[in-house]
PDB file of N, CA and C in Angstrom:
ATOM      1  N   MET T   1       0.875  -1.281  -0.034  1.00 58.00           N
ATOM      2  CA  MET T   1       0.005   0.023  -0.012  1.00 58.00           C
ATOM      3  C   MET T   1       0.829   1.327  -0.009  1.00 58.00           C
ATOM      4  N   PHE T   2       1.953   1.278   0.894  1.00 67.00           N
ATOM      5  CA  PHE T   2       2.751   2.439   0.906  1.00 67.00           C
ATOM      6  C   PHE T   2       3.597   2.596  -0.396  1.00 67.00           C
ATOM      7  N   GLY T   3       3.925   1.646  -0.926  1.00 75.00           N
ATOM      8  CA  GLY T   3       4.632   1.645  -2.210  1.00 75.00           C
ATOM      9  C   GLY T   3       3.803   2.450  -3.229  1.00 75.00           C
ATOM     10  N   ALA T   4       2.590   2.001  -3.391  1.00 80.00           N
ATOM     11  CA  ALA T   4       1.595   2.538  -4.312  1.00 80.00           C
ATOM     12  C   ALA T   4       1.349   4.043  -3.963  1.00 80.00           C
ATOM     13  N   LEU T   5       1.284   4.311  -2.874  1.00 81.00           N
ATOM     14  CA  LEU T   5       1.031   5.686  -2.268  1.00 81.00           C
ATOM     15  C   LEU T   5       2.175   6.563  -2.556  1.00 81.00           C
ATOM     16  N   ARG T   6       3.415   6.138  -2.408  1.00 82.00           N
ATOM     17  CA  ARG T   6       4.575   6.863  -2.795  1.00 82.00           C
ATOM     18  C   ARG T   6       4.701   7.039  -4.290  1.00 82.00           C
ATOM     19  N   ASP T   7       4.333   6.153  -5.024  1.00 84.00           N
ATOM     20  CA  ASP T   7       4.254   6.193  -6.527  1.00 84.00           C
ATOM     21  C   ASP T   7       3.281   7.292  -6.993  1.00 84.00           C
ATOM     22  N   ASN T   8       2.104   7.313  -6.269  1.00 89.00           N
ATOM     23  CA  ASN T   8       1.051   8.349  -6.611  1.00 89.00           C
ATOM     24  C   ASN T   8       1.556   9.730  -6.392  1.00 89.00           C
ATOM     25  N   VAL T   9       2.319   9.876  -5.063  1.00 90.00           N
ATOM     26  CA  VAL T   9       2.814  11.140  -4.717  1.00 90.00           C
ATOM     27  C   VAL T   9       3.751  11.634  -5.770  1.00 90.00           C
ATOM     28  N   PHE T  10       4.611  10.792  -6.176  1.00 92.00           N
ATOM     29  CA  PHE T  10       5.638  10.977  -7.129  1.00 92.00           C
ATOM     30  C   PHE T  10       5.126  11.480  -8.421  1.00 92.00           C
ATOM     31  N   LEU T  11       4.096  10.731  -8.881  1.00 93.00           N
ATOM     32  CA  LEU T  11       3.375  11.143 -10.190  1.00 93.00           C
ATOM     33  C   LEU T  11       2.593  12.468  -9.998  1.00 93.00           C
ATOM     34  N   LEU T  12       2.159  12.719  -8.901  1.00 94.00           N
ATOM     35  CA  LEU T  12       1.486  14.038  -8.604  1.00 94.00           C
ATOM     36  C   LEU T  12       2.393  15.060  -8.650  1.00 94.00           C
ATOM     37  N   LYS T  13       3.656  14.922  -8.107  1.00 95.00           N
ATOM     38  CA  LYS T  13       4.607  16.059  -8.025  1.00 95.00           C
ATOM     39  C   LYS T  13       5.119  16.209  -9.564  1.00 95.00           C
ATOM     40  N   LEU T  14       5.365  15.104 -10.172  1.00 95.00           N
ATOM     41  CA  LEU T  14       5.714  15.275 -11.538  1.00 95.00           C
ATOM     42  C   LEU T  14       4.838  15.940 -12.426  1.00 95.00           C
ATOM     43  N   PHE T  15       3.410  15.684 -12.232  1.00 96.00           N
ATOM     44  CA  PHE T  15       2.402  16.310 -12.930  1.00 96.00           C
ATOM     45  C   PHE T  15       2.379  17.870 -12.514  1.00 96.00           C
ATOM     46  N   ALA T  16       2.592  18.113 -11.230  1.00 97.00           N
ATOM     47  CA  ALA T  16       2.502  19.584 -10.804  1.00 97.00           C
ATOM     48  C   ALA T  16       3.810  20.291 -11.564  1.00 97.00           C
ATOM     49  N   LEU T  17       4.922  19.654 -11.612  1.00 97.00           N
ATOM     50  CA  LEU T  17       6.100  20.239 -12.111  1.00 97.00           C
ATOM     51  C   LEU T  17       5.716  20.536 -13.629  1.00 97.00           C
ATOM     52  N   CYS T  18       5.170  19.544 -14.381  1.00 97.00           N
ATOM     53  CA  CYS T  18       4.956  19.756 -15.642  1.00 97.00           C
ATOM     54  C   CYS T  18       3.998  20.881 -15.944  1.00 97.00           C
ATOM     55  N   VAL T  19       3.030  20.935 -15.148  1.00 97.00           N
ATOM     56  CA  VAL T  19       2.073  22.160 -15.398  1.00 97.00           C
ATOM     57  C   VAL T  19       2.607  23.566 -14.988  1.00 97.00           C
ATOM     58  N   PHE T  20       3.549  23.396 -13.925  1.00 97.00           N
ATOM     59  CA  PHE T  20       4.268  24.641 -13.595  1.00 97.00           C
ATOM     60  C   PHE T  20       5.147  25.104 -14.707  1.00 97.00           C
ATOM     61  N   PHE T  21       5.913  24.123 -15.193  1.00 98.00           N
ATOM     62  CA  PHE T  21       6.762  24.565 -16.198  1.00 98.00           C
ATOM     63  C   PHE T  21       6.131  24.915 -17.646  1.00 98.00           C
ATOM     64  N   GLY T  22       5.008  24.309 -17.763  1.00 98.00           N
ATOM     65  CA  GLY T  22       4.184  24.697 -18.972  1.00 98.00           C
ATOM     66  C   GLY T  22       3.650  26.074 -18.835  1.00 98.00           C
ATOM     67  N   TYR T  23       3.139  26.329 -17.665  1.00 98.00           N
ATOM     68  CA  TYR T  23       2.522  27.675 -17.366  1.00 98.00           C
ATOM     69  C   TYR T  23       3.781  28.776 -17.435  1.00 98.00           C
ATOM     70  N   LEU T  24       4.796  28.420 -16.914  1.00 98.00           N
ATOM     71  CA  LEU T  24       6.061  29.339 -17.074  1.00 98.00           C
ATOM     72  C   LEU T  24       6.378  29.633 -18.512  1.00 98.00           C
ATOM     73  N   LEU T  25       6.364  28.450 -19.285  1.00 98.00           N
ATOM     74  CA  LEU T  25       6.776  28.587 -20.620  1.00 98.00           C
ATOM     75  C   LEU T  25       5.718  29.485 -21.378  1.00 98.00           C
ATOM     76  N   LEU T  26       4.490  29.288 -21.152  1.00 98.00           N
ATOM     77  CA  LEU T  26       3.448  30.076 -21.726  1.00 98.00           C
ATOM     78  C   LEU T  26       3.702  31.661 -21.354  1.00 98.00           C
ATOM     79  N   VAL T  27       3.896  31.929 -20.113  1.00 98.00           N
ATOM     80  CA  VAL T  27       3.974  33.297 -19.708  1.00 98.00           C
ATOM     81  C   VAL T  27       5.223  33.895 -20.340  1.00 98.00           C
ATOM     82  N   VAL T  28       6.342  33.197 -20.327  1.00 97.00           N
ATOM     83  CA  VAL T  28       7.559  33.810 -21.057  1.00 97.00           C
ATOM     84  C   VAL T  28       7.405  33.993 -22.632  1.00 97.00           C
ATOM     85  N   SER T  29       6.707  32.990 -23.104  1.00 97.00           N
ATOM     86  CA  SER T  29       6.471  33.163 -24.694  1.00 97.00           C
ATOM     87  C   SER T  29       5.677  34.150 -24.990  1.00 97.00           C
ATOM     88  N   THR T  30       4.510  34.430 -24.054  1.00 97.00           N
ATOM     89  CA  THR T  30       3.642  35.480 -24.297  1.00 97.00           C
ATOM     90  C   THR T  30       4.240  36.876 -24.286  1.00 97.00           C
ATOM     91  N   CYS T  31       5.092  37.092 -23.107  1.00 97.00           N
ATOM     92  CA  CYS T  31       5.746  38.334 -23.031  1.00 97.00           C
ATOM     93  C   CYS T  31       6.793  38.631 -24.262  1.00 97.00           C
ATOM     94  N   PHE T  32       7.516  37.456 -24.566  1.00 96.00           N
ATOM     95  CA  PHE T  32       8.378  37.710 -25.599  1.00 96.00           C
ATOM     96  C   PHE T  32       7.695  37.993 -26.896  1.00 96.00           C
ATOM     97  N   LEU T  33       6.542  37.439 -27.162  1.00 95.00           N
ATOM     98  CA  LEU T  33       5.910  37.668 -28.472  1.00 95.00           C
ATOM     99  C   LEU T  33       5.240  39.068 -28.411  1.00 95.00           C
ATOM    100  N   PHE T  34       4.874  39.674 -27.231  1.00 94.00           N
ATOM    101  CA  PHE T  34       4.264  40.949 -27.047  1.00 94.00           C
ATOM    102  C   PHE T  34       5.493  41.901 -27.404  1.00 94.00           C
ATOM    103  N   LEU T  35       6.624  41.744 -26.699  1.00 93.00           N
ATOM    104  CA  LEU T  35       7.827  42.477 -26.904  1.00 93.00           C
ATOM    105  C   LEU T  35       8.243  42.577 -28.364  1.00 93.00           C
ATOM    106  N   LEU T  36       8.158  41.337 -29.090  1.00 93.00           N
ATOM    107  CA  LEU T  36       8.647  41.282 -30.516  1.00 93.00           C
ATOM    108  C   LEU T  36       7.655  42.041 -31.380  1.00 93.00           C
ATOM    109  N   VAL T  37       6.393  41.947 -31.131  1.00 92.00           N
ATOM    110  CA  VAL T  37       5.360  42.610 -31.912  1.00 92.00           C
ATOM    111  C   VAL T  37       5.525  44.137 -31.765  1.00 92.00           C
ATOM    112  N   ARG T  38       5.752  44.620 -30.463  1.00 91.00           N
ATOM    113  CA  ARG T  38       5.872  45.915 -30.158  1.00 91.00           C
ATOM    114  C   ARG T  38       7.205  46.586 -30.881  1.00 91.00           C
ATOM    115  N   PHE T  39       8.204  45.656 -30.870  1.00 88.00           N
ATOM    116  CA  PHE T  39       9.459  46.125 -31.581  1.00 88.00           C
ATOM    117  C   PHE T  39       9.302  46.338 -32.910  1.00 88.00           C
ATOM    118  N   PHE T  40       8.587  45.347 -33.700  1.00 88.00           N
ATOM    119  CA  PHE T  40       8.413  45.475 -35.118  1.00 88.00           C
ATOM    120  C   PHE T  40       7.481  46.802 -35.491  1.00 88.00           C
ATOM    121  N   ILE T  41       6.484  46.966 -34.621  1.00 87.00           N
ATOM    122  CA  ILE T  41       5.624  48.104 -34.815  1.00 87.00           C
ATOM    123  C   ILE T  41       6.390  49.369 -34.610  1.00 87.00           C
ATOM    124  N   PHE T  42       7.367  49.434 -33.740  1.00 85.00           N
ATOM    125  CA  PHE T  42       8.151  50.680 -33.552  1.00 85.00           C
ATOM    126  C   PHE T  42       9.086  50.820 -34.710  1.00 85.00           C
ATOM    127  N   ARG T  43       9.561  49.636 -35.242  1.00 84.00           N
ATOM    128  CA  ARG T  43      10.400  49.702 -36.276  1.00 84.00           C
ATOM    129  C   ARG T  43       9.796  50.279 -37.770  1.00 84.00           C
ATOM    130  N   ILE T  44       8.458  49.899 -37.744  1.00 76.00           N
ATOM    131  CA  ILE T  44       7.609  50.283 -38.961  1.00 76.00           C
ATOM    132  C   ILE T  44       7.426  51.896 -38.875  1.00 76.00           C
ATOM    133  N   PHE T  45       6.998  52.319 -37.781  1.00 69.00           N
ATOM    134  CA  PHE T  45       6.563  53.771 -37.784  1.00 69.00           C
ATOM    135  C   PHE T  45       7.824  54.535 -37.450  1.00 69.00           C
TER     136      PHE T  45
END
């Protein structure tokens, strides 16, 4: 029972890490895209 519980906790932590890194990547890419678009708009005008 304890072995299965430990495996579940490990999977839960792994899932939480994946979600966290995915969210972080999304935020960083969104900021980067926003800055890139703003840079190109300023270059045009």
